[in-house]
Short mmCIF file of C-alpha atoms in Angstrom, two decimals:
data_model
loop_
_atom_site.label_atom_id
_atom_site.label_comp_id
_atom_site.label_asym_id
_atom_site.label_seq_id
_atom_site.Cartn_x
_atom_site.Cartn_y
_atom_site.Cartn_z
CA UNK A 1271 110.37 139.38 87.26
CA UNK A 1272 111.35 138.42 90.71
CA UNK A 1273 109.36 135.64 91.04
CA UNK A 1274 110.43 134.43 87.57
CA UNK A 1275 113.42 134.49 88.80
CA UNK A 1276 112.99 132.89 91.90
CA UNK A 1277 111.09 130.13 90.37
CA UNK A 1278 114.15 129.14 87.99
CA UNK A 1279 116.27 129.19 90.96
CA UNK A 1280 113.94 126.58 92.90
CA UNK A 1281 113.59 124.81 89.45
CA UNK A 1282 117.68 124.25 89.50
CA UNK A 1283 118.01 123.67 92.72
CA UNK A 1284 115.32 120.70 92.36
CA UNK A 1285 117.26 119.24 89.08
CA UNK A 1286 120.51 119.41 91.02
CA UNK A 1287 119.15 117.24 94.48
CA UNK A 1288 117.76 114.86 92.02
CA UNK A 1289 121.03 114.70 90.18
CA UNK A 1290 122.76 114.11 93.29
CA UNK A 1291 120.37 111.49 94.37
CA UNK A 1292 120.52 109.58 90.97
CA UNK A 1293 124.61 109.60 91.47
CA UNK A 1294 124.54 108.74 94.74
CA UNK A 1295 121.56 106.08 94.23
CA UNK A 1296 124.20 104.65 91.40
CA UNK A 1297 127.09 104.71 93.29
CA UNK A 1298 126.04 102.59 96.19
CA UNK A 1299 124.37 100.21 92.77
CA UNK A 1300 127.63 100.03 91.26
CA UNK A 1301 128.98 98.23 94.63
CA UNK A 1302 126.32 96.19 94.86
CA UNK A 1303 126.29 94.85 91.64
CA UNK A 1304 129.17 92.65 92.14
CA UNK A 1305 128.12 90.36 94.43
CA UNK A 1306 123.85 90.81 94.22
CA UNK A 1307 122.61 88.92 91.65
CA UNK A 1308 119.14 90.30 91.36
CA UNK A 1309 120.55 94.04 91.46
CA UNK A 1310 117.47 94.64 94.07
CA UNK A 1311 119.63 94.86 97.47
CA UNK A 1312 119.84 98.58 97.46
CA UNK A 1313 116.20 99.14 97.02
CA UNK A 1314 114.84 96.48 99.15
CA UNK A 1315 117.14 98.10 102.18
CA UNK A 1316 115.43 101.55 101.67
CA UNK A 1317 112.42 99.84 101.87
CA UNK A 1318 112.89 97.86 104.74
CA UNK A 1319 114.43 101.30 106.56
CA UNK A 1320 111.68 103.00 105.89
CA UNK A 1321 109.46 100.16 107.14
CA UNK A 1322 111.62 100.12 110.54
CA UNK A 1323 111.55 103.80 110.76
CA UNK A 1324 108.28 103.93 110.00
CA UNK A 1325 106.84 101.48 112.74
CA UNK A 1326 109.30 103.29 115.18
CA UNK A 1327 108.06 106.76 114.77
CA UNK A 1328 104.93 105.18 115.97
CA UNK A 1329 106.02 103.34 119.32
CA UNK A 1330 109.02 102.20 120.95
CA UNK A 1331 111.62 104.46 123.09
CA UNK A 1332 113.11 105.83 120.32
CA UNK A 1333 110.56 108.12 118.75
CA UNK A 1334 112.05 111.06 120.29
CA UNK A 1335 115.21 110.50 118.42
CA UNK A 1336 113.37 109.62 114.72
CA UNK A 1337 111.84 112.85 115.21
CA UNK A 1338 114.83 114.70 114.99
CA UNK A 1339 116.36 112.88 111.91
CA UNK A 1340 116.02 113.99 108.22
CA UNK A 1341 114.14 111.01 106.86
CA UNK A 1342 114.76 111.17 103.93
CA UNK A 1343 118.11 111.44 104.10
CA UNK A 1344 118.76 108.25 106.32
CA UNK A 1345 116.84 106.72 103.62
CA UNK A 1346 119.29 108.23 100.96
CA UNK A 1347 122.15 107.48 102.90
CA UNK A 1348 121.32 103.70 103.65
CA UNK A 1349 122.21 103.12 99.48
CA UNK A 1350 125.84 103.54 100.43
CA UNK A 1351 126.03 101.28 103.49
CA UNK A 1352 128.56 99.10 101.48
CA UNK A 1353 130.50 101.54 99.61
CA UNK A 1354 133.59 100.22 101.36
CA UNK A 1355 132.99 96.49 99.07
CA UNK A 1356 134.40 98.39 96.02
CA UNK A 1357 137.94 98.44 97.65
CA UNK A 1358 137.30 94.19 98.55
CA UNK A 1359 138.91 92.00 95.76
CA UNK A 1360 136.71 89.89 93.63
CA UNK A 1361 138.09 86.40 94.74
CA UNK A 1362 137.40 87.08 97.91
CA UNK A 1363 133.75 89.10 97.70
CA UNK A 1364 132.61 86.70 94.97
CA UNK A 1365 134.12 83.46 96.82
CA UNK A 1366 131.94 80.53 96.33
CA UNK A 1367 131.56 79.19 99.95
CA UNK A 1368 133.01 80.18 103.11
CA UNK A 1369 135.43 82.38 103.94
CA UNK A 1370 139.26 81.47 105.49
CA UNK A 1371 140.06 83.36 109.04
CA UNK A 1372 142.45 85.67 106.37
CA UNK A 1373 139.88 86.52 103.71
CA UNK A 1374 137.58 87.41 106.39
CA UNK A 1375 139.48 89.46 107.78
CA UNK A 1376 140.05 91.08 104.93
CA UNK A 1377 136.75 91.23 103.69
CA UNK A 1378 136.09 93.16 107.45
CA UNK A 1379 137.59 96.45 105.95
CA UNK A 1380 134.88 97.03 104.18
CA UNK A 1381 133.28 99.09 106.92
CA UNK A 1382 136.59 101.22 107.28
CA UNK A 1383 137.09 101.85 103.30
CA UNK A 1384 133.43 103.08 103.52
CA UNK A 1385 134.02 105.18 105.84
CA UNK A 1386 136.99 106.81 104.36
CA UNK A 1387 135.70 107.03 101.53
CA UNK A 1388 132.72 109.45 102.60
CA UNK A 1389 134.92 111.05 104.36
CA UNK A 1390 136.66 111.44 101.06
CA UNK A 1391 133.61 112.70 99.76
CA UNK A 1392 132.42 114.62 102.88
CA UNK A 1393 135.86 117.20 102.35
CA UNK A 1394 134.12 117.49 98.67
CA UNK A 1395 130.91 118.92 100.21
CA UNK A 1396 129.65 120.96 102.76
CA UNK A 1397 126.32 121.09 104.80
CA UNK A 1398 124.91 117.41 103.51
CA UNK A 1399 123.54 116.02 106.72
CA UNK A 1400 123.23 112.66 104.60
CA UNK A 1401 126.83 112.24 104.73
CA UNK A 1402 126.72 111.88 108.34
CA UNK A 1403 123.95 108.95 108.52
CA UNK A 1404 125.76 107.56 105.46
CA UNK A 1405 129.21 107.24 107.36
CA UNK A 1406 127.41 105.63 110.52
CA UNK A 1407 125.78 103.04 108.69
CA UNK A 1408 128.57 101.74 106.53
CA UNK A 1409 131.12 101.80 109.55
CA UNK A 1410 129.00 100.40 112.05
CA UNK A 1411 126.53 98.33 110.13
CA UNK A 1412 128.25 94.75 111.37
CA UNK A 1413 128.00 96.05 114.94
CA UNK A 1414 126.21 93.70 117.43
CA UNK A 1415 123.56 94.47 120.22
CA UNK A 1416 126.03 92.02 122.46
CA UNK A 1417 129.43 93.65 121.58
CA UNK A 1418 130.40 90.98 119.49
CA UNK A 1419 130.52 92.63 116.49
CA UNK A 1420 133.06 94.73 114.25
CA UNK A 1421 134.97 96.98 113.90
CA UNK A 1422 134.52 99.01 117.12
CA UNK A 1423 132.81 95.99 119.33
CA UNK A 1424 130.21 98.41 119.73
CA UNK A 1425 127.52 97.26 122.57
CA UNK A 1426 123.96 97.84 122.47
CA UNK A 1427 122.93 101.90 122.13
CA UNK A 1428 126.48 102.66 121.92
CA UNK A 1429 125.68 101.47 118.30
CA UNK A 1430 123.74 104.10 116.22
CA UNK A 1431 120.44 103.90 116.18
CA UNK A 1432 120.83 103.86 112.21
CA UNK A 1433 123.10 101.26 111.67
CA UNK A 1434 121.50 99.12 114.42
CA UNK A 1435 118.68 99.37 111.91
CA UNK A 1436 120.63 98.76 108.87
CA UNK A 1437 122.46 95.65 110.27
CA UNK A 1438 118.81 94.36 110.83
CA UNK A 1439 117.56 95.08 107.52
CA UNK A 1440 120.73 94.07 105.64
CA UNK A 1441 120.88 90.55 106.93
CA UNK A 1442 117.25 90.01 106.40
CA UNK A 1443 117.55 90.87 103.19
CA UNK A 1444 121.31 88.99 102.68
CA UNK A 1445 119.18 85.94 103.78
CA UNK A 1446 116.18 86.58 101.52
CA UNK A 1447 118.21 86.91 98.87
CA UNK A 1448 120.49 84.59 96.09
CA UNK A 1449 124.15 85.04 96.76
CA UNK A 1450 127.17 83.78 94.86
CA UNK A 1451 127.72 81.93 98.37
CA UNK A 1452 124.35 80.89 98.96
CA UNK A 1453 120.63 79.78 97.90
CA UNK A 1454 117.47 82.51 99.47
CA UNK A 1455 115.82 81.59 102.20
CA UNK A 1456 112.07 81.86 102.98
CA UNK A 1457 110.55 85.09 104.64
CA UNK A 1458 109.11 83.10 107.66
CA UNK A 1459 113.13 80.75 107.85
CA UNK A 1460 114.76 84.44 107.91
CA UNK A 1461 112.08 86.10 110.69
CA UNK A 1462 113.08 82.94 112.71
CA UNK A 1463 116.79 83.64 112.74
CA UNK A 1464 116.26 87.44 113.00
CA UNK A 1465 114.11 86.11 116.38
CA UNK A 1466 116.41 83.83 117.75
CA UNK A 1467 119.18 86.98 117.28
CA UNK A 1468 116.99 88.99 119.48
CA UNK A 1469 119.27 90.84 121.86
CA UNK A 1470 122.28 89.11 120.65
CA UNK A 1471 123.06 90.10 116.98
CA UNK A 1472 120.12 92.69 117.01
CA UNK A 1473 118.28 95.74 119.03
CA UNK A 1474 115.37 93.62 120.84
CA UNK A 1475 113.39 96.63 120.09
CA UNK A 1476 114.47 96.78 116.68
CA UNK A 1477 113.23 93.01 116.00
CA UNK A 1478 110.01 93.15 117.54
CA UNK A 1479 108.77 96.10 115.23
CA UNK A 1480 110.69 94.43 112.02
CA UNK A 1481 108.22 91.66 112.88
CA UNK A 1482 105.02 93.35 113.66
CA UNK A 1483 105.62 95.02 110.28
CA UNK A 1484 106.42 91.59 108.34
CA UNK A 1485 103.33 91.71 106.28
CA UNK A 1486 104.80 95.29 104.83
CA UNK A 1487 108.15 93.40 104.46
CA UNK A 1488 107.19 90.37 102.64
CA UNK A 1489 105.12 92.19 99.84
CA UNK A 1490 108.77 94.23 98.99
CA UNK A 1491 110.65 91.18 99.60
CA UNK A 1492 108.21 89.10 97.11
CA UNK A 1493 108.28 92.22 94.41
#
């Protein structure tokens, strides 16, 4: 009887993480929608996370730091990095060509809306460690290895390791990728730029692995 009963339990408990996960999957699907043609971005991003994460469990100073993370949710987490887009009007996020000093400044608040909005979401729940990887990422996702970056001008491992990840994996696949803005580039034309970023837009470390593992990333980025 008690195992019975303990077995439903687990079975419900099961249902409801996958429930959440669908939801939460959705939700970050439902942003992206509006400015990714193919619908792929989310996907491709866990991918490419889990790639990165991946190659750095294996070498690279910060394998005593990936050991201590809950995988799976960073990888959960990553599908809201631009949550914060759903607050960015449409003639501005769906702009054909580049943006004026204004709308870009505008279009900067993403990162904050995101993060207020899981905070939003965060006072709904209690003891979902995804929520903190998920507010990292879409905050500090445009951060730059050099400082240069936004909102915080953030400077090299004063960025989170997990959104100095995400930045990397979000631009290569922004650059891979068809945008109401833009034609895709090659995988080899968006390694180059990722290289020649190397320390300045991105963790040095971060790029090197990215490209010993670009055999991994083109078959995702070609499926």
């Amino acid at each position: 009887m008690q195992a019975d009963l303990m077995a439903i339990v687990e079975k419900r408990t099961k249902e409801m993480n996958n429930l959440r996960d669908a939801i939460l999957q959705w939700s970050g699907e439902f942003v992206e929608f509006r400015d990714d043609t193919s619908g792929k971005h989310i996907e491709h991003v866990r991918k490419y996370m889990k790639i990165l994460i991946n190659a750095a469990k294996k070498e690279g100073p910060y394998i005593k730091e990936i050991s201590e993370w809950d995988v799976n949710a960073v990888l959960l987490a990553s599908a809201l990095h631009d949550v914060g887009k759903i607050k960015i009007p449409d003639n501005i996020l769906l702009k054909k060509g580049r943006l004026s000093p204004k709308e870009y400044e505008k279009m900067k608040n993403h990162c904050l809306y995101g993060k207020q909005l899981l905070e939003s979401l965060g006072a709904r729940l209690s003891g979902e460690s995804f929520l903190e990887y998920a507010k990292s990422m879409a905050y500090y996702h445009h951060e730059k290895w050099d400082g240069t970056g936004y909102p915080e001008q953030l400077k090299g491992d004063k960025i989170p390791l997990e959104a100095r990840m995400m930045a990397l994996v979000d631009v290569y696949d922004a650059m891979v990728s068809v945008r109401p803005y833009k034609p895709a580039c090659s995988h080899n034309q968006a390694l180059k730029t990722i290289q020649k970023e190397r320390g300045i837009h991105f963790d040095p470390v971060l790029v090197d692995l990215f490209v010993k593992s670009s055999d991994e990333v083109k078959k995702i980025e070609k499926g």
